[in-house]
Amino acid sequence: MYGRKVKLRFFFVLLILATLALSVFLLIKSLEENVIFFKSPTEIKTLSEISKKKIRIGGMVKKDSITIISKEIKFIVTDFKNEINVIYSGVVPNLFAEEKGVVAEGYLKDKNFFLATKILAKHDENYMPPEVKAALEEK
Amino acid sequence: MASLIGSYSLSFGLFLSVFIIFFSVRNLRNTEILDKRIISFTFTQFFFVVLSFFGLIISFINSDFSNETVFNHSHTTKPLFYKISGTWGNHEGSLLLWLLVLTLFISIFLIKSSQQPKNYRILTLLFQQIIIIGFFIFLIKTSSPFNYIFPTPNEGLGLNPILQDPALAIHPPILYLGYVGSSIIFSSALAAMVTSHVSKEWAKHIKQWVLASWVFLTLGILLGSIWAYYELGWGGFWFWDPVENVSLMPWFALTTLLHCILVLEKKKILTSWAMILSIATFALSMSGTFLVRSGILNSVHTFANDPERGLFILIFLFTLIFLSIFIFIFFHSGKEKIENNFFWLSKETSILINNWFMMYFLSVVLIGTIYPIFLEVITANKISVGPPFYNKLILPFLIPFLIAMAIGPNLNWVKSDFKDKFYMMVFLTISFLLSALIIKQFDIKFLVNTILVTSAFFLFFSTSREFFVKRFKNLSQNIAHFGFSLLILSVLFNNIFSNEVITNLKIGETFKTEKFTINFENIDQEDEKNFKAIIGKFNIQYLDGSSDILNPELRIYNQPNIITSEADIKTNLFTDKFITMNYVQNQEYFNIRYQVKPFMIWIWISVLLITFGGSLSLFNKRYEI
């Protein structure tokens, strides 16, 4: 009926389509679970519910707000409209400083309190994470 | 003066393109031999780019601050080595480096390709010229390294201190040799399609270029990753950061192409696929440049950026892709003889399986990298995609990938039987028992890890065995695959057995855990040429009575005013002990991170082995894959 060549081609096309479908499915599923959203303090204030998922917050570290209690570092992130308290125990990048931009990753406990698991390092002192820039520009 | 020469050389180099194109087009029709003038003009163009590049280096060495690039990225107190590496440690200079490598490679190509048909050589040159002209214009119009500042400042702004590092100083040149090497593959693939020269001979000839750029790209990625490990003090070597991914994507494409070329060389099948890969590799390299330079990528690594530059690269990139699609559709005849000798169990099938997985890994990284950009454009939601995403989508698929990699090289071309069934079964059993034993010792997810480690061990054993039985027939492939198994094993063990403590300590304080105590004994100060160093002394005592003294540093650079941490790492064959000390503003506490990272050095060694395997077949024809 059909030659071996045609069958082979047909099989290949089928296999490619199947892989594609599988990959797309896996990708979408994994994206749903592992994507981290970014919020500014103001956006957090307007949230209707507190999600248990990991998020990133960003803004400026408020002046005179950094304090250390043994293992933990406390500071306040502000976008000059709203602020949020952050508690963090982990590595602090050297460019982490008061009145500088910061991005922290972690969990939101309530609308005023954020438990950070990571503070993102940056390469250069003038660098402002785009999220922070956008959040600050909105004010 | 040097800047002036550099600047004129650039314009002159661009001007020479007119001649090269004129003579090339004329030479396409007449005579059988290549017009010597084309070669001389190409060399002259290369010479002028070199001149321009040296002009910039000399401006950097002399700290000529009337040059804007030098002013922005250098300082009189900077050590000579970093003055020189500052040349390509910035946007303008790194583009000049691109151009330098582009012109260097086409010159080498003209010398090395003398056995190839004349028109194929000329067309490769022409396509390469299109890329070269694009970069010339890009440099001169939007990012000239030779802009003047008047009045001349007395002092420059300095190079970001974390870039002042030997590994990162040589990282761009090595990486670009890989990146830009793909331009020759791209031009040559287009030329081969137009002249219907896609053949076994072409594959043999272009394989050298594929191998060379693959070796450099791998080395470049390795250097970047070593740098990130000790300089950023994050304690890891890969972060799935968009800027890192951007170099990994062409690597996937290039590795796939390398394997695909091997099939093409032997059997002249998969020609269309090889063409697509050649185009894709270069497109990925170019878009990498675009993404890093345009500021679109939301990354902690992002460098100085400018939307106008991004737009230029984007338009240029689309032109090139459009051109290649056009050529692919209208010139490439995909008529392959699929002979009736296609069998499931053969070397070519195993390479196809390799390609299949590679493409999957590539798409995962691609989507993880660009999905956030699209989502932000469409929904204004800002997101990031972290390591869990990649781990989840890549790790499980490594299992069949590794197994195919262990079996594939033992198969024959055309049709094969399972040879050495006995050995394979024995290896599989040993691998499984071994990994189950290791994993069981520790409190971690048993099932996934065991299977993963088993497959890595399996590859490890079967490639090790090859060294004894094959009499070096496939030595280079063998070394590379062996290196890969070592890499996977070290990465897995590194992930599973890593241990860390993060805390804040005052001078004199002690931190106790079950297994060790960290004493922060004191700090010292030292003045260096362009920074002040604060050196901490840490005494780490273990349960068995042994101890380590580690001295991490804080460096306070004066220009630019930046504090960096230098990790202190004690390396031995089995573990790295790693401590970093960070500064916390206005506090008497220091932020301390102590890490035990097993098998770190094996990660570097195995990647070196992989590249060594590649270079071996490049330099010694006897070991050809």
XYZ file of N, CA and C in Angstrom, chain B residues 359-438:
240
model
N 17.226 19.472 21.762
C 16.255 20.471 21.345
C 15.248 20.729 22.466
N 14.911 19.658 23.177
C 13.985 19.822 24.297
C 14.615 20.714 25.373
N 15.878 20.407 25.743
C 16.554 21.225 26.762
C 16.646 22.675 26.293
N 16.981 22.828 25.012
C 17.083 24.180 24.459
C 15.758 24.916 24.587
N 14.645 24.235 24.261
C 13.357 24.941 24.333
C 12.985 25.284 25.763
N 13.330 24.400 26.695
C 13.030 24.710 28.099
C 13.745 25.996 28.511
N 15.041 26.072 28.181
C 15.810 27.249 28.568
C 15.302 28.488 27.834
N 14.989 28.301 26.554
C 14.497 29.425 25.753
C 13.215 29.982 26.353
N 12.280 29.090 26.645
C 10.993 29.560 27.169
C 11.161 30.163 28.559
N 11.966 29.507 29.394
C 12.209 30.069 30.721
C 12.820 31.460 30.661
N 13.588 31.719 29.605
C 14.267 33.002 29.499
C 13.386 34.092 28.906
N 12.608 33.731 27.874
C 11.864 34.810 27.210
C 10.395 34.906 27.631
N 9.884 33.862 28.265
C 8.489 33.910 28.695
C 8.199 35.123 29.582
N 9.076 35.426 30.575
C 8.808 36.599 31.405
C 8.694 37.887 30.590
N 9.497 37.988 29.519
C 9.435 39.207 28.700
C 8.071 39.331 28.043
N 7.617 38.201 27.443
C 6.323 38.230 26.761
C 5.194 38.501 27.743
N 5.253 37.839 28.895
C 4.183 38.005 29.862
C 4.086 39.459 30.304
N 5.259 40.087 30.470
C 5.220 41.471 30.928
C 4.612 42.383 29.870
N 4.957 42.099 28.591
C 4.398 42.908 27.513
C 2.889 42.724 27.435
N 2.432 41.479 27.592
C 1.012 41.196 27.410
C 0.173 41.566 28.635
N 0.640 41.169 29.823
C -0.220 41.351 30.997
C 0.310 42.343 32.023
N 1.511 42.894 31.794
C 2.133 43.815 32.744
C 2.484 43.142 34.062
N 2.363 41.820 34.113
C 2.807 41.091 35.292
C 4.312 40.901 35.228
N 4.990 41.230 36.318
C 6.436 41.004 36.311
C 6.731 39.704 37.041
N 7.376 38.802 36.347
C 7.656 37.516 36.973
C 9.109 37.130 36.755
N 9.547 36.136 37.484
C 10.836 35.546 37.170
C 10.705 34.037 37.287
N 11.572 33.361 36.553
C 11.522 31.913 36.508
C 12.796 31.407 37.164
N 12.641 30.655 38.232
C 13.825 30.286 38.994
C 14.316 28.871 38.727
N 15.376 28.496 39.419
C 15.969 27.168 39.258
C 14.977 26.005 39.374
N 13.960 26.054 40.267
C 13.056 24.898 40.353
C 12.423 24.549 39.012
N 12.097 25.586 38.244
C 11.503 25.378 36.924
C 12.410 24.525 36.051
N 13.686 24.923 35.989
C 14.627 24.214 35.133
C 14.924 22.821 35.666
N 15.110 22.733 36.987
C 15.401 21.426 37.566
C 14.297 20.437 37.258
N 13.077 20.902 37.428
C 11.943 20.019 37.246
C 11.824 19.542 35.804
N 12.107 20.439 34.871
C 11.908 20.078 33.470
C 13.127 19.405 32.843
N 14.290 19.612 33.436
C 15.492 19.063 32.805
C 15.965 17.780 33.476
N 16.006 17.776 34.801
C 16.580 16.622 35.493
C 15.975 15.269 35.107
N 14.631 15.123 35.108
C 14.091 13.796 34.781
C 14.493 13.328 33.390
N 14.620 14.283 32.471
C 14.925 13.896 31.090
C 16.405 13.613 30.875
N 17.195 13.927 31.892
C 18.603 13.572 31.806
C 18.764 12.057 31.852
N 17.817 11.375 32.516
C 17.948 9.925 32.699
C 18.005 9.183 31.358
N 16.962 9.323 30.514
C 17.074 8.636 29.214
C 18.217 9.182 28.368
N 18.494 10.478 28.515
C 19.566 11.113 27.749
C 20.910 10.453 28.058
N 21.176 10.281 29.353
C 22.447 9.681 29.760
C 22.548 8.236 29.301
N 21.419 7.518 29.408
C 21.454 6.108 29.015
C 21.711 5.981 27.511
N 21.021 6.846 26.730
C 21.252 6.822 25.281
C 22.698 7.174 24.966
N 23.255 8.071 25.761
C 24.629 8.498 25.540
C 25.611 7.374 25.862
N 25.222 6.521 26.806
C 26.103 5.408 27.157
C 26.075 4.331 26.086
N 24.879 4.123 25.506
C 24.736 3.031 24.548
C 25.140 3.464 23.138
N 24.741 4.683 22.765
C 24.903 5.164 21.394
C 26.277 4.941 20.773
N 27.344 5.408 21.418
C 28.660 5.306 20.783
C 29.116 3.868 20.541
N 28.488 2.899 21.218
C 28.867 1.507 20.993
C 28.194 0.898 19.780
N 27.246 1.638 19.199
C 26.517 1.076 18.061
C 27.268 1.368 16.770
N 26.931 0.618 15.738
C 27.538 0.849 14.426
C 26.668 1.771 13.606
N 27.262 2.321 12.555
C 26.472 3.043 11.573
C 25.570 2.019 10.893
N 24.509 2.517 10.275
C 23.558 1.722 9.498
C 22.773 0.731 10.352
N 23.378 -0.375 10.754
C 22.600 -1.329 11.527
C 23.480 -1.970 12.574
N 22.892 -2.167 13.722
C 23.720 -2.662 14.802
C 22.949 -3.607 15.691
N 23.685 -4.394 16.400
C 23.104 -5.208 17.462
C 23.562 -4.642 18.781
N 22.880 -5.003 19.839
C 23.411 -4.675 21.147
C 24.669 -5.492 21.359
N 25.808 -4.796 21.342
C 27.024 -5.524 21.651
C 27.188 -5.473 23.159
N 28.001 -6.326 23.648
C 28.369 -6.286 25.060
C 27.163 -6.256 25.987
N 26.140 -7.004 25.645
C 24.939 -6.998 26.494
C 25.300 -7.316 27.934
N 26.193 -8.264 28.044
C 26.583 -8.717 29.371
C 27.165 -7.571 30.210
N 28.156 -6.891 29.611
C 28.788 -5.774 30.323
C 27.764 -4.718 30.709
N 26.887 -4.407 29.748
C 25.902 -3.367 29.992
C 25.042 -3.700 31.200
N 24.610 -4.962 31.250
C 23.764 -5.366 32.374
C 24.535 -5.284 33.691
N 25.783 -5.738 33.640
C 26.604 -5.685 34.852
C 26.777 -4.251 35.322
N 27.107 -3.370 34.358
C 27.304 -1.962 34.715
C 26.048 -1.362 35.321
N 24.906 -1.698 34.683
C 23.651 -1.128 35.156
C 23.383 -1.560 36.596
N 23.622 -2.849 36.856
C 23.382 -3.365 38.208
C 24.317 -2.691 39.211
N 25.615 -2.644 38.861
C 26.572 -2.018 39.786
C 26.183 -0.568 40.047
N 25.853 0.143 38.957
C 25.495 1.552 39.107
C 24.324 1.714 40.056
N 23.326 0.851 39.865
C 22.135 0.982 40.695
C 22.452 0.722 42.162
N 23.187 -0.366 42.420
C 23.537 -0.704 43.804
C 24.358 0.417 44.433
N 25.332 0.889 43.671
C 26.216 1.930 44.175
C 25.439 3.190 44.544
N 24.571 3.624 43.620
C 23.876 4.876 43.905
C 22.856 4.695 45.023
N 22.199 3.518 45.049
C 21.246 3.272 46.130
C 21.960 3.331 47.469
N 23.152 2.754 47.498
C 23.951 2.744 48.725
C 24.298 4.168 49.162
N 24.747 4.968 48.191
C 25.151 6.340 48.533
C 23.943 7.166 48.977
